[in-house]
PDB file of C-alpha atoms in Angstrom:
ATOM      1  CA  MET C   1     -41.031  95.767  -0.529  1.00 95.00           C
ATOM      2  CA  ILE C   2     -41.370  97.865  -3.723  1.00 96.00           C
ATOM      3  CA  ALA C   3     -39.512  97.584  -6.441  1.00 96.00           C
ATOM      4  CA  GLY C   4     -40.966  99.373  -8.476  1.00 96.00           C
ATOM      5  CA  LEU C   5     -44.041 101.685  -9.661  1.00 97.00           C
ATOM      6  CA  GLY C   6     -45.098 102.840 -12.811  1.00 96.00           C
ATOM      7  CA  ILE C   7     -48.415 105.630 -14.587  1.00 97.00           C
ATOM      8  CA  ASP C   8     -48.876 105.623 -17.429  1.00 97.00           C
ATOM      9  CA  ILE C   9     -52.145 108.143 -19.518  1.00 98.00           C
ATOM     10  CA  THR C  10     -53.490 107.415 -22.709  1.00 97.00           C
ATOM     11  CA  ASP C  11     -56.196 109.226 -25.010  1.00 98.00           C
ATOM     12  CA  ILE C  12     -58.492 106.835 -25.933  1.00 98.00           C
ATOM     13  CA  TYR C  13     -58.926 108.475 -28.812  1.00 97.00           C
ATOM     14  CA  ARG C  14     -55.290 107.453 -30.127  1.00 97.00           C
ATOM     15  CA  ILE C  15     -56.092 104.065 -30.136  1.00 97.00           C
ATOM     16  CA  LYS C  16     -59.852 103.812 -31.123  1.00 97.00           C
ATOM     17  CA  ALA C  17     -58.071 105.833 -34.236  1.00 97.00           C
ATOM     18  CA  ALA C  18     -55.393 102.807 -34.503  1.00 97.00           C
ATOM     19  CA  VAL C  19     -57.555 100.057 -33.821  1.00 97.00           C
ATOM     20  CA  THR C  20     -59.847 101.542 -37.114  1.00 96.00           C
ATOM     21  CA  HIS C  21     -56.801 102.090 -39.099  1.00 97.00           C
ATOM     22  CA  ASN C  22     -54.362  98.841 -38.115  1.00 96.00           C
ATOM     23  CA  ALA C  23     -55.670  95.319 -38.633  1.00 91.00           C
ATOM     24  CA  HIS C  24     -53.286  94.293 -36.802  1.00 96.00           C
ATOM     25  CA  PHE C  25     -52.550  96.501 -33.625  1.00 96.00           C
ATOM     26  CA  VAL C  26     -55.045  94.871 -31.924  1.00 97.00           C
ATOM     27  CA  ALA C  27     -53.275  91.525 -32.045  1.00 97.00           C
ATOM     28  CA  ARG C  28     -49.998  93.228 -31.254  1.00 96.00           C
ATOM     29  CA  ILE C  29     -51.130  94.880 -27.798  1.00 97.00           C
ATOM     30  CA  LEU C  30     -52.887  91.870 -26.808  1.00 98.00           C
ATOM     31  CA  THR C  31     -52.348  88.659 -26.086  1.00 97.00           C
ATOM     32  CA  ALA C  32     -54.634  85.622 -26.916  1.00 97.00           C
ATOM     33  CA  ALA C  33     -56.279  85.203 -23.095  1.00 97.00           C
ATOM     34  CA  GLU C  34     -57.168  88.850 -23.430  1.00 97.00           C
ATOM     35  CA  ILE C  35     -58.447  89.136 -26.896  1.00 97.00           C
ATOM     36  CA  GLU C  36     -61.026  86.429 -25.464  1.00 96.00           C
ATOM     37  CA  GLN C  37     -61.742  88.137 -22.919  1.00 96.00           C
ATOM     38  CA  ILE C  38     -63.334  91.406 -24.585  1.00 95.00           C
ATOM     39  CA  ALA C  39     -65.130  88.950 -27.253  1.00 93.00           C
ATOM     40  CA  GLY C  40     -68.795  89.595 -26.254  1.00 91.00           C
ATOM     41  CA  PHE C  41     -67.815  93.615 -24.703  1.00 94.00           C
ATOM     42  CA  SER C  42     -69.443  96.718 -27.311  1.00 95.00           C
ATOM     43  CA  GLU C  43     -67.440  98.659 -29.275  1.00 94.00           C
ATOM     44  CA  LYS C  44     -67.184 101.214 -27.058  1.00 95.00           C
ATOM     45  CA  ARG C  45     -66.323  98.817 -24.083  1.00 95.00           C
ATOM     46  CA  LYS C  46     -63.365  96.876 -26.326  1.00 96.00           C
ATOM     47  CA  ILE C  47     -61.866 100.322 -27.401  1.00 97.00           C
ATOM     48  CA  GLU C  48     -62.018 101.196 -23.572  1.00 97.00           C
ATOM     49  CA  TYR C  49     -60.635  97.889 -22.139  1.00 97.00           C
ATOM     50  CA  ILE C  50     -57.824  97.834 -25.261  1.00 97.00           C
ATOM     51  CA  ALA C  51     -56.884 101.230 -24.045  1.00 98.00           C
ATOM     52  CA  GLY C  52     -56.586 100.879 -20.536  1.00 98.00           C
ATOM     53  CA  ARG C  53     -54.645  97.601 -21.488  1.00 98.00           C
ATOM     54  CA  PHE C  54     -52.157  99.435 -23.458  1.00 97.00           C
ATOM     55  CA  SER C  55     -51.859 101.790 -20.812  1.00 98.00           C
ATOM     56  CA  ALA C  56     -51.620  98.354 -17.998  1.00 97.00           C
ATOM     57  CA  LYS C  57     -47.874  97.695 -19.881  1.00 96.00           C
ATOM     58  CA  GLU C  58     -46.822 101.211 -20.489  1.00 95.00           C
ATOM     59  CA  SER C  59     -46.782 101.219 -16.907  1.00 96.00           C
ATOM     60  CA  TYR C  60     -45.689  97.758 -16.159  1.00 96.00           C
ATOM     61  CA  SER C  61     -42.973  98.532 -18.644  1.00 95.00           C
ATOM     62  CA  LYS C  62     -41.706 101.766 -16.206  1.00 95.00           C
ATOM     63  CA  ALA C  63     -41.460 100.640 -12.515  1.00 95.00           C
ATOM     64  CA  PHE C  64     -39.691  97.108 -14.643  1.00 92.00           C
ATOM     65  CA  GLY C  65     -37.404  99.670 -15.869  1.00 87.00           C
ATOM     66  CA  SER C  66     -37.186  99.753 -18.794  1.00 81.00           C
ATOM     67  CA  GLY C  67     -39.282 101.624 -21.404  1.00 77.00           C
ATOM     68  CA  LEU C  68     -41.497  99.289 -24.408  1.00 78.00           C
ATOM     69  CA  GLY C  69     -39.450  97.642 -26.503  1.00 80.00           C
ATOM     70  CA  SER C  70     -35.996  95.051 -25.728  1.00 76.00           C
ATOM     71  CA  ALA C  71     -36.942  93.900 -21.787  1.00 83.00           C
ATOM     72  CA  VAL C  72     -40.646  94.228 -21.810  1.00 89.00           C
ATOM     73  CA  ARG C  73     -42.680  93.577 -24.723  1.00 92.00           C
ATOM     74  CA  PHE C  74     -46.905  93.853 -24.580  1.00 94.00           C
ATOM     75  CA  HIS C  75     -47.069  90.167 -24.956  1.00 95.00           C
ATOM     76  CA  ASP C  76     -44.812  89.657 -22.029  1.00 95.00           C
ATOM     77  CA  LEU C  77     -48.409  90.696 -19.776  1.00 96.00           C
ATOM     78  CA  THR C  78     -50.686  89.824 -19.797  1.00 98.00           C
ATOM     79  CA  ILE C  79     -53.845  91.580 -17.478  1.00 98.00           C
ATOM     80  CA  ILE C  80     -57.046  89.866 -17.295  1.00 96.00           C
ATOM     81  CA  ASP C  81     -60.258  90.965 -15.925  1.00 95.00           C
ATOM     82  CA  ASP C  82     -61.113  88.624 -12.058  1.00 94.00           C
ATOM     83  CA  ALA C  83     -64.968  88.094 -11.472  1.00 92.00           C
ATOM     84  CA  LYS C  84     -65.412  91.325 -10.578  1.00 95.00           C
ATOM     85  CA  GLY C  85     -63.793  93.423 -13.005  1.00 92.00           C
ATOM     86  CA  LYS C  86     -60.904  93.790 -11.068  1.00 96.00           C
ATOM     87  CA  PRO C  87     -57.877  93.020 -13.404  1.00 97.00           C
ATOM     88  CA  VAL C  88     -54.995  90.965 -12.500  1.00 97.00           C
ATOM     89  CA  VAL C  89     -51.627  90.790 -13.889  1.00 97.00           C
ATOM     90  CA  LEU C  90     -51.419  87.142 -14.883  1.00 95.00           C
ATOM     91  CA  ALA C  91     -47.944  86.539 -16.766  1.00 92.00           C
ATOM     92  CA  HIS C  92     -44.773  88.836 -16.240  1.00 93.00           C
ATOM     93  CA  PRO C  93     -41.100  89.043 -16.426  1.00 90.00           C
ATOM     94  CA  PHE C  94     -41.262  90.751 -13.003  1.00 91.00           C
ATOM     95  CA  ASP C  95     -40.020  87.916 -10.003  1.00 93.00           C
ATOM     96  CA  GLY C  96     -42.042  89.274  -7.817  1.00 96.00           C
ATOM     97  CA  LYS C  97     -45.961  90.258  -7.800  1.00 96.00           C
ATOM     98  CA  ALA C  98     -47.552  92.784 -10.447  1.00 97.00           C
ATOM     99  CA  PHE C  99     -50.328  95.151  -8.896  1.00 97.00           C
ATOM    100  CA  VAL C 100     -52.414  96.671 -11.477  1.00 98.00           C
ATOM    101  CA  SER C 101     -55.403  99.840 -10.748  1.00 98.00           C
ATOM    102  CA  ILE C 102     -56.755 100.840 -14.301  1.00 98.00           C
ATOM    103  CA  SER C 103     -58.922 103.999 -13.929  1.00 97.00           C
ATOM    104  CA  HIS C 104     -61.132 106.360 -17.351  1.00 95.00           C
ATOM    105  CA  THR C 105     -63.262 109.054 -17.978  1.00 96.00           C
ATOM    106  CA  ASP C 106     -64.495 109.268 -21.518  1.00 94.00           C
ATOM    107  CA  GLU C 107     -61.790 110.460 -22.921  1.00 97.00           C
ATOM    108  CA  ILE C 108     -58.553 109.666 -21.038  1.00 98.00           C
ATOM    109  CA  VAL C 109     -57.276 106.224 -19.234  1.00 98.00           C
ATOM    110  CA  MET C 110     -54.666 106.282 -16.529  1.00 98.00           C
ATOM    111  CA  THR C 111     -53.006 103.329 -15.065  1.00 98.00           C
ATOM    112  CA  GLU C 112     -50.651 102.177 -12.101  1.00 98.00           C
ATOM    113  CA  VAL C 113     -48.810  99.549 -11.855  1.00 98.00           C
ATOM    114  CA  ILE C 114     -46.246  98.283  -8.490  1.00 98.00           C
ATOM    115  CA  LEU C 115     -44.031  95.840  -8.390  1.00 97.00           C
ATOM    116  CA  GLU C 116     -42.998  94.602  -5.085  1.00 97.00           C
ATOM    117  CA  ARG C 117     -40.242  91.366  -3.326  1.00 94.00           C
TER     118      ARG C 117
END
């Protein structure tokens, strides 16, 4: 049974600007496992990945029903690409399953999260 649905759209240029102007932004948004995954990426791909995780975590918080902040924080969620490139939610506070989809163009990233009991 679907317990929550969240959708988010984020401008990639905003994330790029935040990464460029704030040395702590990446560490604030990504977990250690997510940071490890982007180690060999090109700069363009790193920004896309960071924007995707930012948006996916926003979507998750909406599906959870709380928004980001008190009940769900960025580091409460770990979203890693599997061997085929599919994003998988590995760690999260919901007591069921979490599914995520991440799509982007050169300018925007759109994400959707479904929480299932």
